[in-house]
Coordinates of C-alpha atoms in Angstrom, one line a residue:
M1 CA -0.5 -20.5 28.4
K2 CA 2.6 -22.3 27.5
E3 CA 1.4 -22.4 23.6
Y4 CA 0.6 -18.1 23.9
M5 CA 3.8 -17.5 25.3
S6 CA 5.4 -19.6 22.5
A7 CA 3.3 -17.9 19.8
V8 CA 4.7 -14.2 21.6
K9 CA 7.9 -15.5 21.1
K10 CA 7.7 -16.7 17.7
H11 CA 6.1 -13.5 16.2
I12 CA 8.9 -11.6 18.6
T13 CA 11.3 -13.4 16.5
I14 CA 10.0 -12.8 13.4
L15 CA 9.8 -8.9 13.9
L16 CA 13.3 -9.1 15.1
M17 CA 14.6 -11.1 12.1
G18 CA 12.7 -9.0 9.3
S19 CA 13.8 -5.4 10.8
I20 CA 17.7 -6.8 11.1
L21 CA 17.2 -7.9 7.5
G22 CA 15.4 -4.5 6.6
L23 CA 18.3 -2.6 7.9
L24 CA 21.1 -4.9 6.7
A25 CA 19.6 -4.5 2.8
L26 CA 18.9 -0.6 3.5
L27 CA 22.9 -0.2 4.7
V28 CA 24.1 -2.6 1.4
V29 CA 22.7 -0.7 -1.1
H30 CA 23.7 2.6 0.4
F31 CA 27.1 1.5 -0.5
I32 CA 26.2 1.6 -4.4
P33 CA 28.5 4.4 -6.2
I34 CA 25.6 8.0 -6.2
Q35 CA 27.4 9.3 -8.9
Q36 CA 25.8 7.0 -11.4
I37 CA 22.3 7.3 -9.7
R38 CA 22.7 11.1 -9.6
E39 CA 23.1 11.2 -13.8
N40 CA 20.5 8.8 -13.7
V41 CA 17.8 11.2 -12.3
F42 CA 19.4 14.6 -13.6
W43 CA 18.4 12.4 -17.0
S44 CA 14.7 12.8 -16.4
I45 CA 15.2 15.9 -14.4
D46 CA 12.9 17.7 -17.3
T47 CA 9.7 14.9 -17.1
I48 CA 10.4 15.0 -13.3
E49 CA 9.9 18.9 -13.3
K50 CA 7.4 19.5 -15.2
E51 CA 5.6 17.2 -12.8
F52 CA 6.0 19.0 -9.8
E53 CA 3.6 18.8 -7.1
D54 CA 1.3 16.0 -8.2
Q55 CA 0.8 15.7 -11.7
V56 CA -3.0 14.0 -13.0
M57 CA -3.0 11.8 -15.7
I58 CA -6.4 12.9 -16.9
D59 CA -7.3 16.0 -16.4
G60 CA -10.3 16.7 -13.9
Y61 CA -9.5 13.6 -12.3
N62 CA -7.6 14.2 -9.6
A63 CA -8.0 10.6 -8.2
T64 CA -5.3 10.0 -11.4
L65 CA -2.6 12.0 -10.0
T66 CA 1.0 10.7 -10.4
G67 CA 1.7 11.1 -6.9
N68 CA 5.4 13.6 -7.9
F69 CA 5.4 15.0 -4.6
T70 CA 5.9 12.0 -3.2
D71 CA 8.4 10.0 -5.9
C72 CA 10.6 13.3 -5.6
L73 CA 11.0 12.7 -2.0
M74 CA 11.7 9.1 -3.0
L75 CA 14.0 10.2 -5.6
E76 CA 15.5 12.8 -3.4
H77 CA 16.6 10.0 -0.6
A78 CA 17.5 8.1 -3.4
V79 CA 20.5 10.8 -4.6
Y80 CA 21.2 12.1 -1.3
S81 CA 24.4 11.9 0.9
H82 CA 26.5 14.2 2.7
D83 CA 30.0 13.1 4.5
N84 CA 28.4 14.6 8.1
H85 CA 26.2 11.3 8.5
S86 CA 27.4 7.7 8.5
V87 CA 25.4 5.6 6.4
L88 CA 23.7 4.1 9.6
E89 CA 22.9 7.7 10.4
Q90 CA 21.2 8.4 6.5
V91 CA 19.4 5.1 6.8
L92 CA 17.6 5.0 10.0
H93 CA 16.9 8.8 10.1
M94 CA 16.9 9.6 6.4
Y95 CA 18.2 13.6 5.3
R96 CA 17.7 15.2 2.4
A97 CA 18.2 18.5 1.7
E98 CA 15.3 21.3 1.3
S99 CA 15.0 24.6 -0.7
Y100 CA 11.7 25.5 1.6
Y101 CA 12.1 28.0 4.2
D102 CA 9.2 29.7 6.3
E103 CA 10.4 30.7 9.5
N104 CA 6.8 30.9 10.3
N105 CA 6.3 26.8 8.9
E106 CA 9.9 25.0 8.9
D107 CA 7.9 21.9 8.7
G108 CA 6.8 23.4 5.1
W109 CA 8.2 20.4 2.2
W110 CA 9.1 21.7 -1.5
P111 CA 10.3 18.1 -2.6
G112 CA 10.4 18.9 -6.2
Q113 CA 12.6 21.9 -6.7
S114 CA 13.9 20.5 -3.8
L115 CA 15.5 17.6 -6.0
K116 CA 16.4 19.8 -8.7
D117 CA 17.8 22.1 -6.7
Y118 CA 20.5 19.6 -5.3
L119 CA 20.6 17.7 -8.9
N120 CA 21.9 21.0 -9.5
N121 CA 24.7 22.2 -6.9
V122 CA 22.2 25.0 -6.2
S123 CA 22.6 26.0 -2.3
Q124 CA 20.2 25.2 -0.2
P125 CA 18.8 26.9 3.5
R126 CA 18.3 23.5 5.2
E127 CA 18.4 19.7 6.1
V128 CA 16.0 17.7 6.7
T129 CA 14.8 14.2 8.4
Y130 CA 12.3 12.1 7.8
G131 CA 12.9 9.2 9.9
R132 CA 9.4 7.4 11.2
Y133 CA 9.5 5.3 7.5
W134 CA 11.8 2.3 6.6
H135 CA 12.1 3.5 3.2
G136 CA 12.8 0.0 2.1
Y137 CA 11.7 1.5 -1.8
L138 CA 15.5 2.1 -1.6
V139 CA 16.0 -1.4 -1.5
I140 CA 14.9 -1.8 -5.2
L141 CA 15.2 2.0 -6.2
K142 CA 18.4 2.8 -5.6
P143 CA 19.8 -0.4 -7.8
L144 CA 17.6 0.5 -10.7
L145 CA 18.5 3.9 -10.5
W146 CA 21.8 2.9 -10.8
L147 CA 21.0 1.0 -14.7
T148 CA 18.8 3.9 -15.7
S149 CA 16.8 6.6 -15.5
F150 CA 13.4 7.4 -14.0
N151 CA 11.6 7.5 -17.0
T152 CA 12.5 3.7 -18.1
I153 CA 11.3 2.9 -14.8
R154 CA 7.9 4.2 -15.8
L155 CA 8.0 1.9 -18.7
F156 CA 8.9 -0.8 -17.0
N157 CA 6.5 -0.5 -14.3
A158 CA 3.6 -0.4 -16.7
A159 CA 5.2 -3.6 -18.8
L160 CA 5.8 -5.6 -15.1
Q161 CA 1.9 -4.2 -13.2
L162 CA 0.5 -5.5 -16.9
I163 CA 2.6 -9.2 -16.3
L164 CA 1.7 -9.8 -12.9
V165 CA -2.1 -9.1 -13.3
G166 CA -1.9 -11.8 -16.1
F167 CA 0.0 -14.3 -13.9
V168 CA -2.6 -13.8 -10.9
A169 CA -5.6 -14.3 -13.4
I170 CA -4.0 -17.4 -15.0
E171 CA -3.2 -18.5 -11.5
L172 CA -6.8 -19.0 -10.5
C173 CA -8.1 -20.0 -14.1
K174 CA -5.7 -22.8 -13.5
K175 CA -7.4 -23.7 -10.2
G176 CA -11.0 -23.7 -11.7
A177 CA -11.7 -20.0 -10.2
D178 CA -12.7 -18.4 -13.6
S179 CA -15.5 -16.3 -11.8
L180 CA -12.5 -14.8 -8.9
A181 CA -10.5 -14.0 -11.9
K182 CA -12.9 -12.1 -13.5
A183 CA -14.1 -10.2 -9.9
F184 CA -9.6 -9.8 -9.5
V185 CA -9.8 -8.0 -13.1
V186 CA -13.4 -6.2 -12.6
S187 CA -12.0 -4.8 -8.9
L188 CA -8.4 -3.0 -10.8
P189 CA -10.2 -0.2 -12.5
F190 CA -11.3 0.9 -9.0
M191 CA -8.1 1.1 -7.8
F192 CA -7.2 3.3 -10.3
F193 CA -4.9 0.9 -12.3
V194 CA -5.1 3.3 -15.1
S195 CA -2.7 5.5 -13.0
S196 CA -0.6 3.3 -10.7
F197 CA 2.6 2.8 -13.5
A198 CA 3.7 6.8 -13.7
S199 CA 3.8 6.6 -9.8
L200 CA 6.4 4.7 -7.4
S201 CA 4.9 5.5 -4.8
L202 CA 1.4 4.4 -5.7
S203 CA 2.6 1.4 -7.1
I204 CA 4.0 -0.1 -4.2
C205 CA 0.9 -1.4 -2.3
L206 CA -0.5 -2.6 -6.1
Y207 CA 2.9 -4.8 -6.3
I208 CA 2.6 -6.0 -2.8
M209 CA -1.0 -7.6 -3.2
L210 CA 0.1 -8.7 -6.8
M211 CA 2.6 -10.8 -5.2
S212 CA 1.2 -12.1 -2.0
V213 CA -2.1 -13.7 -4.1
W214 CA 0.6 -14.9 -6.9
M215 CA 2.4 -16.3 -4.0
L216 CA -0.9 -17.4 -2.0
L217 CA -2.3 -19.0 -4.5
R218 CA 1.3 -21.3 -5.8
C219 CA 1.8 -22.1 -2.4
E220 CA -1.7 -22.6 -1.0
E221 CA -1.2 -25.7 0.1
W222 CA 1.9 -25.4 1.8
L223 CA 0.5 -22.5 3.5
K224 CA -2.5 -24.5 4.6
E225 CA 0.0 -26.6 6.4
K226 CA 0.5 -26.1 10.3
K227 CA -1.0 -22.7 9.9
R228 CA 1.5 -21.0 7.9
Y229 CA -1.1 -19.0 6.4
Q230 CA -1.1 -16.8 9.8
I231 CA 2.7 -16.3 9.3
F232 CA 2.2 -15.1 5.7
F233 CA -0.2 -12.7 6.7
L234 CA 1.9 -11.2 9.4
V235 CA 4.9 -11.3 7.0
I236 CA 2.9 -9.1 4.2
G237 CA 1.9 -6.6 7.1
M238 CA 5.5 -6.0 8.0
V239 CA 6.5 -6.1 4.7
T240 CA 4.2 -3.3 3.4
S241 CA 5.2 -1.5 6.5
Y242 CA 8.8 -2.0 5.4
F243 CA 8.2 -0.8 1.9
D244 CA 5.0 1.8 1.4
F245 CA 4.9 5.2 2.8
L246 CA 1.1 5.0 4.4
T247 CA -0.5 5.4 1.0
Y248 CA -3.9 2.8 0.9
P249 CA -2.0 -0.3 2.7
L250 CA -5.2 -2.2 3.6
V251 CA -5.4 -3.8 -0.2
T252 CA -1.7 -6.2 1.1
L253 CA -4.3 -7.5 3.7
T254 CA -8.0 -7.7 2.1
Y255 CA -7.3 -8.8 -1.4
P256 CA -4.9 -12.2 -0.8
L257 CA -7.5 -12.7 2.6
C258 CA -10.1 -12.6 0.4
V259 CA -8.2 -15.2 -2.2
F260 CA -7.5 -17.3 1.0
L261 CA -10.9 -17.6 2.5
Y262 CA -12.6 -18.7 -1.2
F263 CA -10.2 -21.6 -1.3
S264 CA -11.0 -22.5 2.1
Q265 CA -14.7 -22.6 1.5
A266 CA -15.1 -26.8 2.9
S267 CA -14.8 -25.3 6.2
P268 CA -17.7 -23.9 8.1
K269 CA -18.9 -20.4 8.5
K270 CA -17.2 -20.0 12.3
S271 CA -13.8 -21.6 10.9
H272 CA -14.1 -19.0 8.0
L273 CA -14.6 -16.4 10.0
R274 CA -12.1 -17.4 13.1
K275 CA -9.7 -17.2 10.1
M276 CA -10.4 -13.4 8.9
F277 CA -9.9 -12.2 12.1
I278 CA -6.4 -14.2 13.1
C279 CA -5.4 -13.1 9.7
S280 CA -6.7 -9.7 9.9
A281 CA -5.1 -10.1 13.4
E282 CA -1.9 -11.0 11.8
W283 CA -1.1 -8.6 9.6
F284 CA -2.0 -5.3 11.6
I285 CA 0.4 -7.0 14.1
G286 CA 3.3 -7.7 11.3
Y287 CA 2.6 -3.9 9.9
G288 CA 2.4 -1.6 12.8
G289 CA 5.6 -4.3 14.7
M290 CA 7.7 -3.5 12.0
W291 CA 7.3 0.3 12.1
A292 CA 7.6 0.2 16.1
M293 CA 10.6 -1.3 15.3
K294 CA 12.2 0.9 12.6
W295 CA 12.0 3.7 15.4
I296 CA 13.4 1.4 18.4
L297 CA 16.4 0.7 16.3
S298 CA 17.0 4.0 15.0
D299 CA 16.6 5.4 19.4
L300 CA 19.0 2.7 20.2
L301 CA 21.5 3.1 17.6
T302 CA 21.9 6.7 16.7
D303 CA 21.0 9.6 18.9
S304 CA 17.4 10.3 18.1
N305 CA 13.8 11.5 19.6
I306 CA 12.0 9.5 16.1
I307 CA 9.2 7.2 18.8
I308 CA 7.7 10.3 20.4
D309 CA 7.8 12.1 16.7
A310 CA 5.9 8.9 15.4
F311 CA 3.4 8.6 18.4
L312 CA 2.8 11.8 17.8
T313 CA 2.2 11.2 14.0
V314 CA -0.3 8.4 14.9
F315 CA -2.2 10.6 17.2
V316 CA -2.9 13.1 14.6
R317 CA -3.7 10.7 11.5
T318 CA -6.3 8.8 13.4
Q319 CA -8.2 12.1 15.4
S320 CA -11.2 12.9 13.3
A321 CA -12.1 15.2 10.3
E322 CA -11.3 19.4 10.6
N323 CA -13.6 20.9 12.6
T324 CA -16.1 17.9 13.6
T325 CA -17.1 15.4 15.5
R326 CA -15.6 11.8 14.7
F327 CA -19.4 10.6 13.2
K328 CA -19.9 13.7 11.2
G329 CA -16.1 13.6 10.3
F330 CA -16.7 9.6 8.9
F331 CA -19.3 10.7 6.6
S332 CA -17.5 13.4 5.7
V333 CA -14.3 11.3 4.8
L334 CA -16.4 8.8 3.5
A335 CA -17.8 10.7 0.9
E336 CA -15.1 13.0 -0.8
N337 CA -13.8 9.4 -1.2
V338 CA -16.7 7.7 -3.3
Q339 CA -17.0 11.0 -4.9
V340 CA -14.1 10.1 -7.6
Y341 CA -16.6 7.1 -8.3
F342 CA -19.4 9.5 -9.3
N343 CA -19.0 9.3 -13.0
W344 CA -19.8 7.4 -16.0
G345 CA -16.2 5.8 -16.3
F346 CA -17.3 3.9 -13.5
L347 CA -20.9 3.6 -13.1
L348 CA -20.5 1.9 -16.6
I349 CA -18.3 -0.9 -15.1
A350 CA -21.1 -0.5 -12.1
I351 CA -23.8 -1.1 -14.4
A352 CA -22.1 -4.0 -16.0
I353 CA -21.3 -5.9 -13.0
V354 CA -25.3 -5.3 -11.7
L355 CA -26.4 -6.9 -15.1
Y356 CA -24.2 -10.3 -14.8
F357 CA -25.6 -10.6 -11.9
L358 CA -28.8 -10.4 -13.1
I359 CA -28.2 -12.3 -16.1
E360 CA -26.9 -15.0 -14.0
I361 CA -30.0 -15.5 -11.5
F362 CA -32.3 -15.1 -14.4
R363 CA -30.5 -18.1 -16.2
K364 CA -30.0 -20.4 -13.0
G365 CA -34.0 -19.3 -12.0
M366 CA -32.7 -18.3 -8.6
K367 CA -35.1 -17.1 -5.6
A368 CA -34.5 -14.8 -3.3
E369 CA -35.5 -16.8 -0.5
T370 CA -33.4 -20.2 -1.4
L371 CA -29.9 -17.6 -1.9
P372 CA -27.6 -19.5 1.2
L373 CA -26.7 -15.5 1.8
S374 CA -24.5 -16.8 5.1
K375 CA -21.8 -18.3 2.5
G376 CA -21.0 -14.7 1.3
C377 CA -20.6 -13.4 5.1
C378 CA -17.0 -12.9 5.8
F379 CA -16.6 -11.5 2.0
F380 CA -19.3 -8.8 3.2
L381 CA -17.2 -8.2 6.4
L382 CA -14.6 -7.8 3.8
A383 CA -16.1 -5.2 1.8
C384 CA -16.6 -3.2 5.0
Y385 CA -13.0 -2.7 5.6
P386 CA -12.3 0.3 3.7
Y387 CA -14.8 2.4 6.2
A388 CA -13.5 1.0 9.3
W389 CA -10.3 2.0 8.1
Y390 CA -11.9 5.8 6.7
F391 CA -13.4 5.9 10.4
I392 CA -10.2 5.6 12.3
M393 CA -7.6 6.8 10.1
Q394 CA -9.6 10.2 9.5
N395 CA -7.4 12.6 8.8
H396 CA -5.4 10.7 6.8
S397 CA -7.6 10.2 5.1
E398 CA -9.9 13.5 4.2
Q399 CA -6.2 14.8 3.7
H400 CA -4.8 12.1 1.5
W401 CA -8.3 10.8 -0.5
Q402 CA -6.6 10.8 -3.6
F403 CA -4.8 7.5 -2.3
T404 CA -7.3 6.0 0.1
C405 CA -9.9 6.8 -2.1
R406 CA -8.5 3.2 -4.2
L407 CA -9.4 1.0 -0.9
V408 CA -13.2 1.3 -2.4
S409 CA -12.0 -1.7 -4.7
I410 CA -11.7 -3.5 -2.1
T411 CA -15.3 -3.4 -1.3
I412 CA -16.0 -4.4 -5.4
F413 CA -14.2 -7.6 -4.9
A414 CA -14.7 -8.6 -1.7
G415 CA -18.6 -7.8 -3.0
F416 CA -18.3 -9.8 -6.1
T417 CA -16.3 -12.7 -3.9
G418 CA -19.1 -12.4 -1.9
M419 CA -21.9 -13.2 -4.6
I420 CA -19.9 -15.6 -6.2
R421 CA -19.8 -17.5 -3.3
I422 CA -23.3 -17.5 -2.8
F423 CA -24.5 -18.6 -6.6
E424 CA -21.8 -21.3 -6.3
N425 CA -23.8 -22.7 -3.3
S426 CA -26.9 -22.3 -4.1
K427 CA -29.5 -25.0 -5.4

């Protein structure tokens, strides 16, 4: 009991420290002179206007969208200021001006036009808030926009993402995990890596995943000491909640967890399962706890009702798909998220993966009855995580399938890794 209470205190302390540091970081960047940021965003307004709403990179493939709707919200939050609000109120409530107004639909948003109107000093009918998210991305976005334009950030985005992918692949190969490096690289197209560089919002989880995997590989031995890996996954969950809108956050848990379990291969199967569930629980505690801290701080430090708004939103997002039952809705949502891969672009990659394993089986002379399938158990369970997410988060996965379809990459990476572990342990 004493050990349990000590663990609870440690988790609460980390969540408190993380939320205070997160709040302070947001307060600091809100003191960056706003005029230079406005000018740099205005410099890219022609590009932004061409992509109002959600632009797709490849016509006919809606999953290749650039997420411009959300990106315009992010840019609005980066440039907005009003003398009626203190910096603390702006950080916690995240005000912005809104051009769309319909007395029958007061919650309507028009972020692209709203951003353009605000930059051009056009009178706007209302001011709205978006306080239930941390909006931690502003800690990075505001300094970048102070230095350069949105267009340049896109170029930097493309370069940095490729560099990080290279770093992860190189680190895996250094550790003698060439096959795992193959699984990692092959899974990235299923995350629609082709369009992520062009989107601010859809890059966030990709960055967190890449950075966390790279850090895990660099600090593997240190993390294994005294069960530090538990705190590692707790912090990843907190970081995801802090920076991300609700896009496809599950990749920040499953990718590093898959890598961690792969390098824990000396452990018995039960220990593997235990580590998988503990790390998953830690991530969800960090993810949910950090989010809850935002709501609590907002209501404690300002006059707001963000806790009520947040709980209502959680209730909506976890409802079943529209006009159907929970189980029927799951299959409807699943079909919507998976159908984007039914084209020759992805089918050719899938065929190549199958051929790779068939060649390996033939080359090593393996037989089905001799394959140690239990060695891939944890990884196959991880491969099922996206479908648990679709079942629980049905409303969100139905309305935002262009984001959540990226979770299928988890199945590719974890399933590929599970097969690798089986082959490596076969006689």
